[in-house]
Amino acid sequence: MPFIMNIGISFTEWPGIGTPKWTGLDNYKALFSDGEFWASFRNNAALIIAMAIIPTCIGLVLAAALTDFIGKKFGPRTASVLRACIYLPQLLPVVLVGIVWSWLLAPDNGAVNEMFKAVGLDSLAHDWLGDPMTAIWSVMVVMVWIQIGFPLVIFMSGLQRVDPSLYEAAEIDGASWWRRFWHITIPQIRPETFVCLLWCTIASLKVFGHIYVLTKGGPGGATNVPAYYSFQNFFDKTEVGYGSAIATILTLIIVALTVVFLRVQSKDLGEEQ
């Protein structure tokens, strides 16, 4: 029902009070020529890399390393403790994470700049979140740190169902860890890979809280994303109809992406069977 109401409002011009004025497709036509709207999607593409692709790749390697090396040499308890430490950022409140990273990346006395100064690299000290050239990269680093724990947990769970005899046979044949990882681990946990990519991609398309706390879409829109751009139109500019049109487009993209992912996964599982 809220989505249907949002679609209805997207066809109107409405400041949030009074009677909405029907404008048909005007908001959608305006979107296609709105540079800020398309810039927000470009920033979102960078966040998809930071929140879905990089964490999935790193999480997969870490899961295999914790299972094959740490778990076997130091025991499953050590592996569980490390897994919990890596997963911890997922449990922290969004506001807390944003504030802590804002302190770390502060231009004057932030820990990152102080660390550079302490080792004689003063020239690398920078206003990481205040410079349009580095703001999106800084946000990407934060999002990678937050997201790695999710695929790690999913992949470590998935590795429990892989038949150990496959690894034993490969070891007898003299396969290295990397060859076992490439030819056994990755193919065997394809379903988990699809889940991670789908879940993290949707999360990156919906990202709002971290952007709000870290940069508020700035500087100069360098870190703005569709969800936050919709919020700005809703509440800052009181262009509720236009904000609803952005939210509608974003929702349809997420639905379309989900359908594509599920179809690809179903086709992959069908071929495997």
XYZ file of C-alpha atoms in Angstrom:
273
model
C 0.000 0.000 0.000
C 2.772 2.587 0.813
C 4.441 1.839 -2.535
C 1.137 2.343 -4.397
C 0.655 5.650 -2.561
C 4.232 6.630 -3.457
C 3.555 5.910 -7.140
C 0.402 8.016 -6.991
C 2.217 10.966 -5.395
C 4.997 10.717 -7.992
C 2.479 11.898 -10.607
C 1.794 15.081 -8.674
C 3.368 18.364 -7.649
C 3.037 18.512 -3.879
C 4.984 20.433 -1.182
C 3.799 18.050 1.536
C 0.782 20.056 2.649
C -2.456 21.004 0.910
C -3.907 19.255 -2.111
C -1.493 17.583 -4.581
C -1.641 18.925 -8.135
C -1.789 16.274 -10.847
C 1.125 16.693 -13.305
C 1.162 13.332 -15.074
C 4.625 12.237 -16.161
C 6.289 15.621 -15.640
C 8.374 14.425 -12.666
C 9.658 11.426 -14.632
C 10.461 13.590 -17.662
C 12.380 15.978 -15.401
C 14.379 13.069 -13.966
C 15.837 12.168 -17.350
C 17.365 15.640 -17.690
C 18.386 15.941 -14.022
C 22.181 15.767 -13.801
C 22.139 15.316 -10.012
C 19.889 12.280 -10.392
C 22.258 10.545 -12.817
C 25.291 11.584 -10.770
C 23.725 9.905 -7.740
C 23.429 6.669 -9.711
C 27.086 6.897 -10.739
C 27.991 7.212 -7.074
C 25.731 4.261 -6.339
C 27.615 2.194 -8.917
C 30.813 2.890 -6.952
C 29.080 1.797 -3.769
C 27.913 -1.429 -5.409
C 31.580 -2.200 -6.006
C 32.411 -1.274 -2.398
C 29.470 -2.998 -0.733
C 28.868 -6.048 -2.950
C 31.734 -7.018 -5.239
C 34.807 -6.294 -3.083
C 33.336 -7.671 0.195
C 32.140 -10.818 -1.586
C 35.598 -11.486 -3.046
C 37.455 -10.709 0.197
C 34.880 -12.550 2.301
C 35.240 -15.662 0.175
C 39.032 -15.727 0.516
C 38.872 -14.983 4.256
C 36.263 -17.702 4.823
C 38.412 -20.275 3.048
C 41.531 -19.118 4.919
C 39.809 -19.226 8.325
C 38.414 -22.679 7.587
C 41.522 -24.230 6.006
C 44.347 -22.564 7.944
C 43.214 -20.890 11.151
C 40.590 -23.488 12.045
C 42.929 -26.445 11.454
C 46.110 -24.971 12.985
C 44.710 -22.953 15.895
C 41.361 -24.620 16.471
C 37.762 -23.740 15.615
C 37.456 -21.434 18.640
C 40.167 -19.121 17.291
C 38.489 -19.113 13.876
C 35.150 -18.280 15.520
C 36.668 -15.376 17.468
C 38.233 -13.921 14.321
C 34.968 -14.381 12.435
C 33.103 -12.538 15.189
C 35.633 -9.681 15.126
C 35.279 -9.286 11.350
C 31.482 -9.461 11.604
C 31.298 -6.907 14.433
C 30.908 -3.807 12.168
C 27.652 -5.319 10.883
C 26.235 -5.178 14.403
C 27.238 -1.625 15.224
C 24.603 1.127 14.900
C 24.881 3.115 11.686
C 25.169 6.413 13.545
C 27.972 5.121 15.767
C 29.951 3.826 12.778
C 29.512 7.110 10.937
C 30.602 9.227 13.891
C 33.670 7.077 14.607
C 34.804 7.176 10.973
C 34.163 10.926 10.827
C 36.564 11.289 13.757
C 39.129 8.992 12.167
C 39.016 10.893 8.852
C 38.763 14.395 10.337
C 41.097 16.842 8.507
C 42.611 18.549 11.573
C 43.159 15.930 14.253
C 41.788 12.739 12.721
C 43.616 9.504 13.535
C 44.407 8.781 9.875
C 46.102 12.140 9.305
C 47.874 11.966 12.673
C 49.220 8.530 11.735
C 50.657 9.905 8.481
C 52.245 12.814 10.357
C 53.725 10.464 12.952
C 55.599 8.475 10.293
C 56.777 11.578 8.425
C 54.197 11.455 5.634
C 52.654 14.853 6.345
C 52.037 15.433 2.639
C 49.475 12.595 2.642
C 47.350 14.265 5.342
C 44.114 15.262 3.685
C 40.490 16.306 4.144
C 39.279 12.864 3.100
C 35.542 13.462 3.363
C 35.631 17.165 2.475
C 37.421 16.900 -0.863
C 35.167 15.928 -3.812
C 38.061 13.961 -5.312
C 38.503 11.680 -2.284
C 35.093 11.723 -0.578
C 33.544 8.845 -2.537
C 36.733 6.762 -2.176
C 36.746 7.368 1.576
C 33.100 6.329 1.829
C 33.882 3.220 -0.230
C 36.643 2.209 2.210
C 34.232 2.593 5.124
C 31.565 0.528 3.378
C 34.025 -2.270 2.521
C 35.022 -2.416 6.211
C 31.371 -2.652 7.233
C 30.280 -5.208 4.649
C 33.056 -7.834 4.740
C 31.572 -9.610 7.771
C 28.312 -10.540 6.055
C 29.716 -12.591 3.143
C 32.335 -14.073 5.480
C 29.642 -15.589 7.719
C 27.593 -16.797 4.737
C 30.607 -18.428 3.072
C 31.896 -20.080 6.260
C 28.440 -21.594 6.708
C 28.413 -22.707 3.071
C 31.824 -24.353 3.376
C 30.421 -26.684 6.049
C 28.302 -28.475 3.442
C 31.122 -29.066 0.942
C 31.990 -32.774 0.787
C 35.433 -33.183 2.527
C 36.242 -36.114 0.228
C 36.599 -33.660 -2.658
C 39.414 -31.857 -0.829
C 41.001 -35.142 0.273
C 41.060 -36.454 -3.292
C 42.552 -33.184 -4.539
C 45.249 -33.263 -1.846
C 46.156 -36.838 -2.783
C 46.520 -35.661 -6.391
C 48.902 -32.923 -5.185
C 46.613 -29.940 -5.789
C 47.750 -26.736 -4.066
C 45.473 -24.748 -1.738
C 44.830 -22.211 -4.451
C 43.829 -24.892 -6.999
C 41.498 -26.525 -4.445
C 40.024 -23.112 -3.692
C 39.513 -22.301 -7.381
C 38.273 -25.679 -8.637
C 36.360 -26.964 -5.596
C 35.439 -24.200 -3.146
C 34.182 -21.582 -5.594
C 32.004 -23.958 -7.691
C 30.581 -25.678 -4.604
C 29.379 -22.496 -2.929
C 27.851 -20.776 -5.948
C 24.409 -20.545 -4.246
C 25.944 -18.634 -1.331
C 27.769 -16.372 -3.795
C 24.487 -15.487 -5.504
C 22.861 -14.750 -2.140
C 25.728 -12.484 -1.058
C 25.839 -10.570 -4.316
C 22.072 -10.083 -4.422
C 21.744 -9.102 -0.771
C 24.718 -6.733 -0.796
C 23.732 -5.135 -4.112
C 20.248 -4.367 -2.805
C 21.793 -2.996 0.403
C 24.063 -0.716 -1.624
C 21.144 0.579 -3.704
C 19.222 1.384 -0.504
C 22.161 2.875 1.392
C 21.147 6.029 3.230
C 22.188 6.128 6.875
C 25.935 5.960 6.336
C 25.786 8.687 3.678
C 23.649 10.849 5.939
C 26.040 10.565 8.883
C 29.335 10.721 6.984
C 28.834 13.346 4.270
C 25.141 14.220 3.793
C 25.720 13.591 0.096
C 28.501 16.174 -0.166
C 30.751 17.801 -0.866
C 28.973 19.182 -3.920
C 27.004 15.963 -4.406
C 30.176 13.873 -4.716
C 28.735 11.141 -2.474
C 25.044 11.606 -3.106
C 23.030 8.463 -3.867
C 19.443 8.038 -5.119
C 18.020 7.185 -1.681
C 19.538 10.306 -0.133
C 18.646 12.434 -3.173
C 15.040 11.325 -2.762
C 15.210 12.291 0.927
C 16.563 15.737 0.011
C 13.663 16.337 -2.365
C 11.147 15.062 0.170
C 12.253 17.065 3.193
C 14.827 19.733 2.252
C 13.260 20.970 -0.981
C 9.682 19.881 -0.071
C 9.247 18.559 -3.617
C 7.434 15.450 -2.462
C 6.172 14.446 -5.909
C 9.667 14.588 -7.385
C 11.132 12.693 -4.417
C 8.446 10.032 -4.867
C 9.381 9.670 -8.538
C 13.029 9.043 -7.539
C 11.932 6.491 -4.908
C 9.702 4.751 -7.456
C 12.494 4.466 -10.023
C 14.878 3.141 -7.358
C 12.349 0.545 -6.192
C 11.692 -0.667 -9.733
C 15.446 -1.027 -10.339
C 15.800 -3.117 -7.164
C 12.858 -5.332 -8.158
C 14.208 -5.781 -11.701
C 17.684 -6.584 -10.389
C 16.263 -9.133 -7.946
C 14.323 -10.872 -10.725
C 17.437 -11.028 -12.923
C 19.545 -12.445 -10.067
C 16.948 -15.085 -9.206
C 16.535 -16.122 -12.843
C 20.292 -16.448 -13.308
C 20.570 -18.443 -10.089
C 17.683 -20.740 -11.065
C 19.240 -21.322 -14.471
C 22.613 -22.045 -12.880
C 21.133 -24.530 -10.394
C 19.094 -26.162 -13.174
C 22.195 -26.707 -15.289
C 24.049 -28.100 -12.254
C 21.281 -30.659 -11.590
